[in-house]
PDB file of C-alpha atoms in Angstrom:
ATOM      1  CA  UNK A 344      86.952 -32.221 114.945  1.00  0.00           C
ATOM      2  CA  UNK A 345      89.671 -32.852 112.673  1.00  0.00           C
ATOM      3  CA  UNK A 346      89.913 -36.092 110.720  1.00  0.00           C
ATOM      4  CA  UNK A 347      92.868 -38.027 110.123  1.00  0.00           C
ATOM      5  CA  UNK A 348      92.333 -40.427 107.027  1.00  0.00           C
ATOM      6  CA  UNK A 349      94.216 -44.240 107.348  1.00  0.00           C
ATOM      7  CA  UNK A 350      94.545 -46.262 104.177  1.00  0.00           C
ATOM      8  CA  UNK A 351      93.712 -50.148 105.496  1.00  0.00           C
ATOM      9  CA  UNK A 352      93.960 -53.293 103.515  1.00  0.00           C
ATOM     10  CA  UNK A 353      93.811 -56.791 105.343  1.00  0.00           C
ATOM     11  CA  UNK A 354      94.291 -60.345 104.029  1.00  0.00           C
ATOM     12  CA  UNK A 355      92.210 -63.162 104.970  1.00  0.00           C
ATOM     13  CA  UNK A 356      91.507 -66.989 105.336  1.00  0.00           C
ATOM     14  CA  UNK A 357      88.108 -66.523 103.985  1.00  0.00           C
ATOM     15  CA  UNK A 358      85.193 -64.044 103.744  1.00  0.00           C
ATOM     16  CA  UNK A 359      83.530 -63.354 107.090  1.00  0.00           C
ATOM     17  CA  UNK A 360      85.341 -62.871 110.278  1.00  0.00           C
ATOM     18  CA  UNK A 361      84.819 -65.030 112.894  1.00  0.00           C
ATOM     19  CA  UNK A 362      84.514 -68.102 111.213  1.00  0.00           C
ATOM     20  CA  UNK A 363      87.882 -67.074 109.228  1.00  0.00           C
ATOM     21  CA  UNK A 364      90.816 -65.189 110.456  1.00  0.00           C
ATOM     22  CA  UNK A 365      92.500 -62.152 109.348  1.00  0.00           C
ATOM     23  CA  UNK A 366      95.550 -62.844 108.467  1.00  0.00           C
ATOM     24  CA  UNK A 367      97.638 -59.643 107.926  1.00  0.00           C
ATOM     25  CA  UNK A 368      97.014 -55.965 108.231  1.00  0.00           C
ATOM     26  CA  UNK A 369      98.699 -52.890 106.422  1.00  0.00           C
ATOM     27  CA  UNK A 370      97.996 -49.532 107.103  1.00  0.00           C
ATOM     28  CA  UNK A 371      99.158 -45.881 106.582  1.00  0.00           C
ATOM     29  CA  UNK A 372      98.593 -42.345 106.639  1.00  0.00           C
ATOM     30  CA  UNK A 373      96.648 -41.584 103.238  1.00  0.00           C
ATOM     31  CA  UNK A 374      98.688 -37.968 103.432  1.00  0.00           C
ATOM     32  CA  UNK A 375     101.934 -39.378 104.585  1.00  0.00           C
ATOM     33  CA  UNK A 376     101.973 -42.733 103.364  1.00  0.00           C
ATOM     34  CA  UNK A 377     105.581 -43.423 104.726  1.00  0.00           C
ATOM     35  CA  UNK A 378     104.257 -43.640 108.199  1.00  0.00           C
ATOM     36  CA  UNK A 379     102.912 -47.544 108.383  1.00  0.00           C
ATOM     37  CA  UNK A 380     101.762 -50.209 110.260  1.00  0.00           C
ATOM     38  CA  UNK A 381     101.967 -54.260 109.304  1.00  0.00           C
ATOM     39  CA  UNK A 382     101.566 -57.287 111.371  1.00  0.00           C
ATOM     40  CA  UNK A 383     101.203 -60.951 110.482  1.00  0.00           C
ATOM     41  CA  UNK A 384      99.161 -62.865 112.562  1.00  0.00           C
ATOM     42  CA  UNK A 385      98.413 -65.910 114.356  1.00  0.00           C
ATOM     43  CA  UNK A 386      94.984 -67.714 112.846  1.00  0.00           C
ATOM     44  CA  UNK A 387      91.773 -68.108 115.220  1.00  0.00           C
ATOM     45  CA  UNK A 388      90.678 -70.921 113.427  1.00  0.00           C
ATOM     46  CA  UNK A 389      91.588 -73.390 111.158  1.00  0.00           C
ATOM     47  CA  UNK A 390      89.049 -72.872 108.894  1.00  0.00           C
ATOM     48  CA  UNK A 391      89.903 -71.264 105.079  1.00  0.00           C
ATOM     49  CA  UNK A 392      88.777 -70.887 101.660  1.00  0.00           C
ATOM     50  CA  UNK A 393      91.463 -72.208  99.267  1.00  0.00           C
ATOM     51  CA  UNK A 394      91.140 -69.633  97.026  1.00  0.00           C
ATOM     52  CA  UNK A 395      91.116 -67.001  99.382  1.00  0.00           C
ATOM     53  CA  UNK A 396      94.239 -68.525 101.413  1.00  0.00           C
ATOM     54  CA  UNK A 397      95.879 -68.809  97.448  1.00  0.00           C
ATOM     55  CA  UNK A 398      95.647 -65.356  96.982  1.00  0.00           C
ATOM     56  CA  UNK A 399      97.218 -64.603 100.164  1.00  0.00           C
ATOM     57  CA  UNK A 400      99.996 -66.466  99.870  1.00  0.00           C
ATOM     58  CA  UNK A 401     100.202 -67.910 103.877  1.00  0.00           C
ATOM     59  CA  UNK A 402     100.391 -70.777 105.012  1.00  0.00           C
ATOM     60  CA  UNK A 403      98.064 -71.404 108.097  1.00  0.00           C
ATOM     61  CA  UNK A 404     100.692 -73.813 109.791  1.00  0.00           C
ATOM     62  CA  UNK A 405     103.390 -70.955 109.231  1.00  0.00           C
ATOM     63  CA  UNK A 406     101.522 -68.267 110.535  1.00  0.00           C
ATOM     64  CA  UNK A 407     100.419 -70.439 113.812  1.00  0.00           C
ATOM     65  CA  UNK A 408     104.141 -70.676 114.472  1.00  0.00           C
ATOM     66  CA  UNK A 409     105.350 -67.271 113.764  1.00  0.00           C
ATOM     67  CA  UNK A 410     102.230 -64.586 113.792  1.00  0.00           C
ATOM     68  CA  UNK A 411     101.723 -62.118 115.830  1.00  0.00           C
ATOM     69  CA  UNK A 412      98.624 -63.029 118.315  1.00  0.00           C
ATOM     70  CA  UNK A 413      95.886 -61.194 117.490  1.00  0.00           C
ATOM     71  CA  UNK A 414      95.600 -59.302 121.492  1.00  0.00           C
ATOM     72  CA  UNK A 415      98.852 -58.168 120.587  1.00  0.00           C
ATOM     73  CA  UNK A 416      98.083 -57.039 117.264  1.00  0.00           C
ATOM     74  CA  UNK A 417      95.165 -55.088 118.226  1.00  0.00           C
ATOM     75  CA  UNK A 418      97.064 -53.706 121.022  1.00  0.00           C
ATOM     76  CA  UNK A 419     100.081 -52.508 118.481  1.00  0.00           C
ATOM     77  CA  UNK A 420      97.506 -51.325 115.973  1.00  0.00           C
ATOM     78  CA  UNK A 421      96.004 -49.003 118.577  1.00  0.00           C
ATOM     79  CA  UNK A 422      99.022 -48.056 119.938  1.00  0.00           C
ATOM     80  CA  UNK A 423     100.492 -46.932 116.169  1.00  0.00           C
ATOM     81  CA  UNK A 424      96.875 -45.184 115.713  1.00  0.00           C
ATOM     82  CA  UNK A 425      97.464 -42.964 118.841  1.00  0.00           C
ATOM     83  CA  UNK A 426     101.519 -42.242 117.759  1.00  0.00           C
ATOM     84  CA  UNK A 427     100.075 -40.830 114.566  1.00  0.00           C
ATOM     85  CA  UNK A 428      96.565 -39.187 114.450  1.00  0.00           C
ATOM     86  CA  UNK A 429      97.474 -36.051 116.226  1.00  0.00           C
ATOM     87  CA  UNK A 430      95.460 -34.954 119.340  1.00  0.00           C
ATOM     88  CA  UNK A 431      91.956 -33.529 118.682  1.00  0.00           C
ATOM     89  CA  UNK A 432      91.950 -35.702 115.461  1.00  0.00           C
ATOM     90  CA  UNK A 433      89.673 -38.492 114.495  1.00  0.00           C
ATOM     91  CA  UNK A 434      90.799 -41.787 113.026  1.00  0.00           C
ATOM     92  CA  UNK A 435      88.644 -42.389 109.715  1.00  0.00           C
ATOM     93  CA  UNK A 436      88.900 -45.973 108.141  1.00  0.00           C
ATOM     94  CA  UNK A 437      89.757 -45.606 104.482  1.00  0.00           C
ATOM     95  CA  UNK A 438      89.329 -48.722 102.563  1.00  0.00           C
ATOM     96  CA  UNK A 439      88.710 -50.327  99.045  1.00  0.00           C
ATOM     97  CA  UNK A 440      85.905 -52.680  99.124  1.00  0.00           C
ATOM     98  CA  UNK A 441      86.038 -51.231 102.992  1.00  0.00           C
ATOM     99  CA  UNK A 442      82.775 -52.779 104.229  1.00  0.00           C
ATOM    100  CA  UNK A 443      85.305 -56.644 103.805  1.00  0.00           C
ATOM    101  CA  UNK A 444      88.717 -54.655 105.489  1.00  0.00           C
ATOM    102  CA  UNK A 445      86.738 -53.151 107.852  1.00  0.00           C
ATOM    103  CA  UNK A 446      84.570 -55.995 109.422  1.00  0.00           C
ATOM    104  CA  UNK A 447      87.757 -57.795 110.263  1.00  0.00           C
ATOM    105  CA  UNK A 448      89.248 -54.788 111.890  1.00  0.00           C
ATOM    106  CA  UNK A 449      86.253 -53.833 113.489  1.00  0.00           C
ATOM    107  CA  UNK A 450      85.783 -57.587 114.715  1.00  0.00           C
ATOM    108  CA  UNK A 451      89.346 -58.077 116.146  1.00  0.00           C
ATOM    109  CA  UNK A 452      89.407 -54.664 117.638  1.00  0.00           C
ATOM    110  CA  UNK A 453      86.453 -55.317 119.731  1.00  0.00           C
ATOM    111  CA  UNK A 454      86.827 -58.816 120.472  1.00  0.00           C
ATOM    112  CA  UNK A 455      90.758 -58.858 121.010  1.00  0.00           C
ATOM    113  CA  UNK A 456      90.992 -55.166 122.378  1.00  0.00           C
ATOM    114  CA  UNK A 457      87.946 -54.137 123.659  1.00  0.00           C
ATOM    115  CA  UNK A 458      86.899 -51.247 121.395  1.00  0.00           C
ATOM    116  CA  UNK A 459      87.575 -50.206 117.987  1.00  0.00           C
ATOM    117  CA  UNK A 460      89.581 -46.862 117.786  1.00  0.00           C
ATOM    118  CA  UNK A 461      87.885 -46.225 114.089  1.00  0.00           C
ATOM    119  CA  UNK A 462      84.475 -46.040 115.454  1.00  0.00           C
ATOM    120  CA  UNK A 463      81.514 -47.921 113.631  1.00  0.00           C
ATOM    121  CA  UNK A 464      81.915 -46.095 110.149  1.00  0.00           C
ATOM    122  CA  UNK A 465      84.402 -46.836 107.101  1.00  0.00           C
ATOM    123  CA  UNK A 466      84.871 -44.689 104.245  1.00  0.00           C
ATOM    124  CA  UNK A 467      84.956 -46.653 101.390  1.00  0.00           C
ATOM    125  CA  UNK A 468      86.845 -45.308  97.664  1.00  0.00           C
ATOM    126  CA  UNK A 469      84.639 -47.648  95.826  1.00  0.00           C
ATOM    127  CA  UNK A 470      81.786 -45.789  96.811  1.00  0.00           C
ATOM    128  CA  UNK A 471      82.955 -42.651  96.543  1.00  0.00           C
ATOM    129  CA  UNK A 472      84.908 -42.605  93.498  1.00  0.00           C
ATOM    130  CA  UNK A 473      81.193 -43.674  92.087  1.00  0.00           C
ATOM    131  CA  UNK A 474      79.914 -40.714  93.519  1.00  0.00           C
ATOM    132  CA  UNK A 475      82.485 -38.592  92.221  1.00  0.00           C
ATOM    133  CA  UNK A 476      82.895 -39.596  88.868  1.00  0.00           C
ATOM    134  CA  UNK A 477      79.275 -41.002  88.447  1.00  0.00           C
ATOM    135  CA  UNK A 478      79.916 -44.122  87.021  1.00  0.00           C
ATOM    136  CA  UNK A 479      78.738 -47.655  87.274  1.00  0.00           C
ATOM    137  CA  UNK A 480      79.384 -49.666  90.206  1.00  0.00           C
ATOM    138  CA  UNK A 481      81.306 -52.329  87.661  1.00  0.00           C
ATOM    139  CA  UNK A 482      83.829 -48.971  87.085  1.00  0.00           C
ATOM    140  CA  UNK A 483      85.101 -49.267  90.464  1.00  0.00           C
ATOM    141  CA  UNK A 484      87.709 -51.755  89.730  1.00  0.00           C
ATOM    142  CA  UNK A 485      91.033 -50.933  91.489  1.00  0.00           C
ATOM    143  CA  UNK A 486      92.801 -51.293  88.267  1.00  0.00           C
ATOM    144  CA  UNK A 487      90.283 -49.560  86.269  1.00  0.00           C
ATOM    145  CA  UNK A 488      90.553 -46.572  89.081  1.00  0.00           C
ATOM    146  CA  UNK A 489      94.472 -46.731  89.048  1.00  0.00           C
ATOM    147  CA  UNK A 490      94.046 -46.222  84.756  1.00  0.00           C
ATOM    148  CA  UNK A 491      91.465 -43.307  84.973  1.00  0.00           C
ATOM    149  CA  UNK A 492      93.318 -41.652  87.663  1.00  0.00           C
ATOM    150  CA  UNK A 493      96.939 -41.982  86.248  1.00  0.00           C
ATOM    151  CA  UNK A 494      97.932 -43.818  89.701  1.00  0.00           C
ATOM    152  CA  UNK A 495     101.955 -44.723  89.744  1.00  0.00           C
ATOM    153  CA  UNK A 496     101.552 -47.480  92.230  1.00  0.00           C
ATOM    154  CA  UNK A 497      99.520 -50.990  91.850  1.00  0.00           C
ATOM    155  CA  UNK A 498      98.344 -53.463  94.371  1.00  0.00           C
ATOM    156  CA  UNK A 499      99.233 -56.714  94.642  1.00  0.00           C
ATOM    157  CA  UNK A 500      97.591 -58.435  97.869  1.00  0.00           C
ATOM    158  CA  UNK A 501     100.366 -57.777 100.412  1.00  0.00           C
ATOM    159  CA  UNK A 502      98.135 -55.780 102.918  1.00  0.00           C
ATOM    160  CA  UNK A 503     100.661 -52.999 103.478  1.00  0.00           C
ATOM    161  CA  UNK A 504     101.173 -52.519  99.887  1.00  0.00           C
ATOM    162  CA  UNK A 505      97.515 -52.217  98.882  1.00  0.00           C
ATOM    163  CA  UNK A 506      97.229 -49.859 101.337  1.00  0.00           C
ATOM    164  CA  UNK A 507      99.717 -47.342 100.388  1.00  0.00           C
ATOM    165  CA  UNK A 508      97.974 -48.245  96.816  1.00  0.00           C
ATOM    166  CA  UNK A 509      94.859 -47.628  98.116  1.00  0.00           C
ATOM    167  CA  UNK A 510      96.142 -44.068  99.477  1.00  0.00           C
ATOM    168  CA  UNK A 511      97.362 -43.230  96.431  1.00  0.00           C
ATOM    169  CA  UNK A 512      94.007 -43.767  94.671  1.00  0.00           C
ATOM    170  CA  UNK A 513      92.157 -41.704  97.730  1.00  0.00           C
ATOM    171  CA  UNK A 514      94.655 -38.836  97.467  1.00  0.00           C
ATOM    172  CA  UNK A 515      94.297 -38.863  93.200  1.00  0.00           C
ATOM    173  CA  UNK A 516      90.541 -38.808  93.749  1.00  0.00           C
ATOM    174  CA  UNK A 517      90.221 -36.567  95.840  1.00  0.00           C
ATOM    175  CA  UNK A 518      92.263 -34.102  94.324  1.00  0.00           C
ATOM    176  CA  UNK A 519      90.287 -34.538  91.214  1.00  0.00           C
ATOM    177  CA  UNK A 520      87.399 -33.632  92.885  1.00  0.00           C
ATOM    178  CA  UNK A 521      88.499 -30.652  94.533  1.00  0.00           C
ATOM    179  CA  UNK A 522      89.456 -29.055  91.380  1.00  0.00           C
ATOM    180  CA  UNK A 523      86.139 -30.105  89.715  1.00  0.00           C
ATOM    181  CA  UNK A 524      84.309 -28.287  92.774  1.00  0.00           C
ATOM    182  CA  UNK A 525      86.134 -25.068  91.584  1.00  0.00           C
ATOM    183  CA  UNK A 526      86.030 -25.023  88.391  1.00  0.00           C
TER     184      UNK A 526
END
């Protein structure tokens, strides 16, 4: 089965799904980053971590009024995946600190859509970078990876912009690892 790599990033009101809300989700095809998906969501709870919420720049009251319901968002995300992932290919969730982002996306897909089209396992860019380059975990910060890989983009805590940035890091790392294998 072929695989289609999808870079996904989320912004949340706190550290865990269920207790806190996914506030936005952004995604793009890793190898066609102009193919994108982005939504902002109504919060599912009023709980928030002040630091986490400050990083997002979102206002929970504004999102309550104007965000998309989680049900609408996850259906639209699933529809987008179906439209951009070729028949016979499996979507692979790619994230930077994938455990965090995937935990929210998985929770929201299961709770509000019934199934997670990505399945049960994400691909983590930080772990892949550590494995490919043999570095320490402390060296897997996005800023350090970006510098080492000569990335042109950077993240800014906007889910779509971060997803596109992560896609660039993944492509550059994959390219370098492929070249290293040939040498």
